[in-house]
């Protein structure tokens, strides 16, 4: 009987050790290499759709306090922020083994106030001026090149776990109808070409003041320009403002999986044409 008990306890101990080392390896992987990220909102359409799943390349820009994972499990009362783990790296707006991001990169970063993870396109580098005039982006006083990209169409229905309906340029559209937006192809200084969407002309963020990007900071915008809270809105718990270098988490390079449904388990809503799709 004693031998049986020792064997049972030994098996439990081996299981505990296996789980422990698996968690350590997963933590190192997520902290140093790649972080999973689900697209929860429509601010980056049509580059990224609600329900896209990707891994963020943390090696692209080096490491800062924001590289540490935040652990938020509300049902268990766990709310550990990245700053709680790696706060000793915070404060000087620098990075370890840090490479500068490039204009046009799609970047995941920590919101400077709310500390939530955001994903947007990098538009303005340190020292740049950025302004929107009549819906057209101007960088350093020059308008960017824009071409007609046709029409982006999707079904007017709840999208993703949050169940939000898309905004449409052809509203009112009933549920199940075809929701349309104007698609444009924008070429940024440096040559990055990407699609963006326009829902309506004449909105507040179509005309802005001139923003000057300070040293060590970056200016971000969503590709779905009329449905994005980004650096055009002053930094609050809602607006993004200028994002410090140390708040960058990593670069989004490729979509690994995509589901149009309320759950990834709804296999009939999987978007097979987006699996392993490169992000432009």
Short mmCIF file of C-alpha atoms in Angstrom, two decimals:
data_model
loop_
_atom_site.label_atom_id
_atom_site.label_comp_id
_atom_site.label_asym_id
_atom_site.label_seq_id
_atom_site.Cartn_x
_atom_site.Cartn_y
_atom_site.Cartn_z
CA UNK A 1 0.00 0.00 0.00
CA UNK A 2 2.86 2.38 0.88
CA UNK A 3 4.48 1.74 -2.49
CA UNK A 4 1.18 2.44 -4.24
CA UNK A 5 0.78 5.74 -2.35
CA UNK A 6 4.33 6.75 -3.16
CA UNK A 7 3.74 5.91 -6.82
CA UNK A 8 0.52 7.94 -6.86
CA UNK A 9 2.13 10.94 -5.16
CA UNK A 10 5.10 10.67 -7.49
CA UNK A 11 2.80 10.77 -10.52
CA UNK A 12 1.05 13.88 -9.16
CA UNK A 13 4.41 15.55 -8.51
CA UNK A 14 5.59 14.79 -12.05
CA UNK A 15 2.36 16.27 -13.43
CA UNK A 16 2.81 19.43 -11.34
CA UNK A 17 6.40 19.80 -12.57
CA UNK A 18 5.31 19.32 -16.18
CA UNK A 19 2.61 21.98 -15.87
CA UNK A 20 5.03 24.34 -14.11
CA UNK A 21 7.68 24.09 -16.81
CA UNK A 22 5.05 24.33 -19.55
CA UNK A 23 3.82 27.61 -18.01
CA UNK A 24 7.40 28.90 -17.72
CA UNK A 25 8.12 28.08 -21.37
CA UNK A 26 4.82 29.64 -22.49
CA UNK A 27 5.57 32.76 -20.44
CA UNK A 28 9.05 33.12 -21.94
CA UNK A 29 7.65 32.53 -25.44
CA UNK A 30 4.99 35.20 -24.97
CA UNK A 31 7.31 37.69 -23.27
CA UNK A 32 10.25 37.43 -25.66
CA UNK A 33 8.97 36.16 -29.00
CA UNK A 34 5.30 36.34 -29.97
CA UNK A 35 2.05 37.49 -28.36
CA UNK A 36 -1.37 36.26 -29.56
CA UNK A 37 -3.86 38.98 -30.46
CA UNK A 38 -7.52 38.81 -31.50
CA UNK A 39 -8.97 41.68 -33.53
CA UNK A 40 -11.99 42.85 -31.49
CA UNK A 41 -13.10 45.93 -33.47
CA UNK A 42 -13.44 47.25 -37.01
CA UNK A 43 -10.91 50.10 -36.78
CA UNK A 44 -8.39 48.37 -39.09
CA UNK A 45 -10.76 47.15 -41.83
CA UNK A 46 -10.23 45.97 -44.43
CA UNK A 47 -6.61 45.13 -43.61
CA UNK A 48 -7.78 43.35 -40.45
CA UNK A 49 -11.31 42.09 -39.87
CA UNK A 50 -13.13 41.44 -36.61
CA UNK A 51 -12.23 37.86 -35.65
CA UNK A 52 -8.78 37.77 -37.22
CA UNK A 53 -6.19 36.06 -35.01
CA UNK A 54 -2.51 36.87 -35.26
CA UNK A 55 0.79 36.65 -33.44
CA UNK A 56 2.61 39.90 -32.69
CA UNK A 57 6.34 39.80 -33.42
CA UNK A 58 7.93 41.16 -30.24
CA UNK A 59 11.46 40.84 -31.60
CA UNK A 60 10.81 43.50 -34.26
CA UNK A 61 11.37 46.53 -31.99
CA UNK A 62 13.23 45.07 -29.03
CA UNK A 63 11.91 44.98 -25.48
CA UNK A 64 10.50 47.34 -22.86
CA UNK A 65 8.17 47.02 -19.88
CA UNK A 66 5.27 46.71 -22.35
CA UNK A 67 6.78 43.46 -23.66
CA UNK A 68 5.73 41.69 -20.47
CA UNK A 69 2.26 40.14 -20.66
CA UNK A 70 -0.72 41.46 -18.72
CA UNK A 71 -2.71 38.72 -17.01
CA UNK A 72 -6.38 39.62 -16.63
CA UNK A 73 -8.78 36.89 -15.47
CA UNK A 74 -11.76 38.75 -14.06
CA UNK A 75 -13.63 35.59 -13.12
CA UNK A 76 -10.78 34.66 -10.78
CA UNK A 77 -10.08 38.17 -9.53
CA UNK A 78 -6.68 38.25 -11.27
CA UNK A 79 -5.58 41.57 -12.75
CA UNK A 80 -1.80 41.71 -13.18
CA UNK A 81 -0.55 44.52 -15.40
CA UNK A 82 2.66 44.36 -17.44
CA UNK A 83 3.96 47.25 -15.34
CA UNK A 84 3.47 45.14 -12.19
CA UNK A 85 5.89 42.58 -13.61
CA UNK A 86 8.35 44.72 -15.56
CA UNK A 87 7.77 48.17 -14.11
CA UNK A 88 11.48 48.47 -13.34
CA UNK A 89 12.01 48.98 -17.11
CA UNK A 90 9.46 51.83 -17.30
CA UNK A 91 10.21 55.52 -17.22
CA UNK A 92 13.00 56.39 -19.67
CA UNK A 93 11.14 55.65 -22.94
CA UNK A 94 13.86 53.32 -24.16
CA UNK A 95 14.07 49.69 -25.24
CA UNK A 96 16.52 46.82 -25.00
CA UNK A 97 17.90 45.68 -28.37
CA UNK A 98 15.53 48.25 -29.85
CA UNK A 99 14.99 48.78 -33.58
CA UNK A 100 13.00 51.73 -34.85
CA UNK A 101 9.63 50.92 -36.45
CA UNK A 102 9.00 51.96 -40.03
CA UNK A 103 6.20 54.08 -41.40
CA UNK A 104 3.36 51.85 -42.53
CA UNK A 105 3.98 49.07 -39.99
CA UNK A 106 0.87 47.62 -38.35
CA UNK A 107 1.73 47.80 -34.65
CA UNK A 108 0.26 46.56 -31.38
CA UNK A 109 0.92 49.01 -28.54
CA UNK A 110 -0.20 49.73 -25.00
CA UNK A 111 -2.53 52.69 -24.67
CA UNK A 112 -0.63 55.33 -22.67
CA UNK A 113 -3.54 55.91 -20.26
CA UNK A 114 -5.88 52.90 -20.19
CA UNK A 115 -3.04 50.35 -20.71
CA UNK A 116 -5.25 48.38 -23.09
CA UNK A 117 -3.64 46.81 -26.15
CA UNK A 118 -4.41 48.64 -29.40
CA UNK A 119 -3.53 47.82 -33.01
CA UNK A 120 -3.12 50.60 -35.60
CA UNK A 121 -0.96 51.61 -38.56
CA UNK A 122 2.11 53.76 -37.92
CA UNK A 123 1.64 57.03 -39.85
CA UNK A 124 3.90 59.64 -38.23
CA UNK A 125 7.53 59.28 -37.14
CA UNK A 126 9.35 61.53 -34.64
CA UNK A 127 9.65 65.05 -36.07
CA UNK A 128 6.87 64.59 -38.65
CA UNK A 129 3.84 66.81 -39.00
CA UNK A 130 0.52 65.08 -39.65
CA UNK A 131 -2.78 66.63 -40.67
CA UNK A 132 -6.08 65.57 -42.21
CA UNK A 133 -7.60 67.96 -44.78
CA UNK A 134 -11.01 67.10 -46.22
CA UNK A 135 -10.35 63.43 -45.48
CA UNK A 136 -6.93 63.39 -47.16
CA UNK A 137 -3.83 62.63 -45.11
CA UNK A 138 -0.96 65.13 -45.26
CA UNK A 139 2.50 64.25 -43.93
CA UNK A 140 5.10 67.00 -43.59
CA UNK A 141 2.84 69.34 -45.53
CA UNK A 142 2.44 67.03 -48.53
CA UNK A 143 -0.71 65.06 -49.42
CA UNK A 144 -0.25 61.31 -49.71
CA UNK A 145 -1.08 59.56 -52.97
CA UNK A 146 -4.56 58.01 -53.02
CA UNK A 147 -6.12 55.76 -55.69
CA UNK A 148 -9.61 54.34 -56.10
CA UNK A 149 -9.78 50.83 -54.65
CA UNK A 150 -13.37 50.00 -55.51
CA UNK A 151 -16.02 49.10 -52.94
CA UNK A 152 -15.64 47.06 -49.76
CA UNK A 153 -18.79 44.99 -49.09
CA UNK A 154 -19.81 42.96 -46.06
CA UNK A 155 -23.01 41.65 -44.51
CA UNK A 156 -24.86 43.90 -42.07
CA UNK A 157 -24.87 41.59 -39.06
CA UNK A 158 -23.39 41.39 -35.54
CA UNK A 159 -19.65 40.81 -35.72
CA UNK A 160 -17.31 39.09 -33.26
CA UNK A 161 -17.86 38.35 -29.55
CA UNK A 162 -18.99 41.95 -28.92
CA UNK A 163 -21.73 41.65 -31.55
CA UNK A 164 -21.30 45.11 -33.05
CA UNK A 165 -22.91 46.01 -36.36
CA UNK A 166 -20.68 47.54 -39.06
CA UNK A 167 -21.21 51.12 -40.19
CA UNK A 168 -22.17 51.49 -43.83
CA UNK A 169 -21.88 54.33 -46.34
CA UNK A 170 -25.14 53.12 -47.91
CA UNK A 171 -27.13 53.13 -44.64
CA UNK A 172 -29.91 52.50 -43.81
CA UNK A 173 -29.23 48.83 -44.46
CA UNK A 174 -31.35 46.14 -42.86
CA UNK A 175 -29.86 43.15 -41.07
CA UNK A 176 -28.54 40.68 -43.61
CA UNK A 177 -28.23 43.37 -46.27
CA UNK A 178 -25.09 44.41 -48.13
CA UNK A 179 -23.09 47.01 -46.20
CA UNK A 180 -20.78 49.06 -48.43
CA UNK A 181 -17.83 51.38 -47.87
CA UNK A 182 -15.55 53.23 -50.27
CA UNK A 183 -12.13 51.56 -50.52
CA UNK A 184 -9.05 53.64 -51.31
CA UNK A 185 -5.41 52.65 -51.81
CA UNK A 186 -3.05 54.96 -49.96
CA UNK A 187 0.71 55.21 -50.61
CA UNK A 188 2.71 56.52 -47.66
CA UNK A 189 6.09 58.28 -47.91
CA UNK A 190 8.61 55.45 -48.21
CA UNK A 191 6.39 53.42 -50.53
CA UNK A 192 4.08 51.36 -48.28
CA UNK A 193 0.74 50.86 -50.08
CA UNK A 194 -2.31 49.79 -48.13
CA UNK A 195 -6.07 49.90 -48.42
CA UNK A 196 -8.24 52.12 -46.24
CA UNK A 197 -11.97 52.68 -45.96
CA UNK A 198 -14.13 55.79 -46.08
CA UNK A 199 -17.67 55.71 -44.71
CA UNK A 200 -18.74 59.35 -44.84
CA UNK A 201 -17.23 62.68 -45.87
CA UNK A 202 -17.19 65.76 -43.66
CA UNK A 203 -16.78 64.09 -40.27
CA UNK A 204 -14.86 65.81 -37.46
CA UNK A 205 -11.68 63.77 -37.90
CA UNK A 206 -11.60 64.44 -41.66
CA UNK A 207 -10.20 67.89 -40.82
CA UNK A 208 -7.70 68.25 -38.01
CA UNK A 209 -5.07 70.62 -36.72
CA UNK A 210 -1.42 70.07 -37.58
CA UNK A 211 0.08 67.48 -35.23
CA UNK A 212 3.84 67.52 -34.63
CA UNK A 213 5.19 64.16 -33.49
CA UNK A 214 7.65 64.67 -30.58
CA UNK A 215 10.95 62.85 -30.28
CA UNK A 216 10.56 59.30 -29.01
CA UNK A 217 6.87 59.13 -29.97
CA UNK A 218 4.73 57.90 -32.86
CA UNK A 219 1.44 58.83 -34.54
CA UNK A 220 -1.01 56.01 -35.29
CA UNK A 221 -4.23 55.79 -37.33
CA UNK A 222 -6.69 53.04 -38.15
CA UNK A 223 -7.23 52.01 -41.77
CA UNK A 224 -11.01 52.33 -41.26
CA UNK A 225 -10.55 56.07 -40.91
CA UNK A 226 -14.12 57.03 -40.00
CA UNK A 227 -14.41 54.32 -37.34
CA UNK A 228 -11.09 54.57 -35.50
CA UNK A 229 -10.08 56.20 -32.23
CA UNK A 230 -6.39 56.94 -32.78
CA UNK A 231 -3.71 59.64 -32.51
CA UNK A 232 -6.05 62.22 -34.04
CA UNK A 233 -7.84 62.29 -30.67
CA UNK A 234 -5.99 63.81 -27.70
CA UNK A 235 -4.58 61.39 -25.15
CA UNK A 236 -7.18 60.43 -22.57
CA UNK A 237 -8.59 57.08 -21.46
CA UNK A 238 -10.49 57.29 -24.77
CA UNK A 239 -8.17 59.08 -27.18
CA UNK A 240 -4.73 57.73 -28.09
CA UNK A 241 -2.61 60.82 -28.77
CA UNK A 242 1.13 60.35 -29.29
CA UNK A 243 2.43 56.91 -28.32
CA UNK A 244 5.83 56.61 -26.57
CA UNK A 245 8.45 54.26 -28.05
CA UNK A 246 8.44 52.14 -24.88
CA UNK A 247 4.71 51.42 -25.28
CA UNK A 248 5.17 49.49 -28.53
CA UNK A 249 4.62 45.76 -28.09
CA UNK A 250 5.42 44.45 -31.55
CA UNK A 251 4.67 44.30 -35.25
CA UNK A 252 1.77 42.37 -36.78
CA UNK A 253 3.06 40.50 -39.83
CA UNK A 254 0.62 37.71 -40.63
CA UNK A 255 -2.95 36.59 -39.88
CA UNK A 256 -2.88 33.01 -38.64
CA UNK A 257 -6.60 32.27 -38.36
CA UNK A 258 -9.88 34.08 -38.91
CA UNK A 259 -13.49 33.53 -37.88
CA UNK A 260 -16.50 35.69 -38.73
CA UNK A 261 -18.65 34.18 -35.97
CA UNK A 262 -19.29 34.96 -32.32
CA UNK A 263 -16.97 32.10 -31.37
CA UNK A 264 -13.95 30.45 -32.98
CA UNK A 265 -15.74 27.13 -32.40
CA UNK A 266 -18.31 28.02 -35.08
CA UNK A 267 -16.29 26.33 -37.83
CA UNK A 268 -18.86 27.24 -40.50
CA UNK A 269 -17.88 30.90 -40.02
CA UNK A 270 -14.14 30.35 -40.53
CA UNK A 271 -12.55 32.49 -43.27
CA UNK A 272 -10.19 30.00 -44.88
CA UNK A 273 -8.95 32.56 -47.41
CA UNK A 274 -7.42 34.59 -44.54
CA UNK A 275 -5.45 31.78 -42.89
CA UNK A 276 -1.72 32.63 -42.92
CA UNK A 277 -2.41 35.82 -44.87
CA UNK A 278 0.38 38.42 -44.88
CA UNK A 279 -0.53 41.84 -43.46
CA UNK A 280 0.15 44.71 -45.87
#
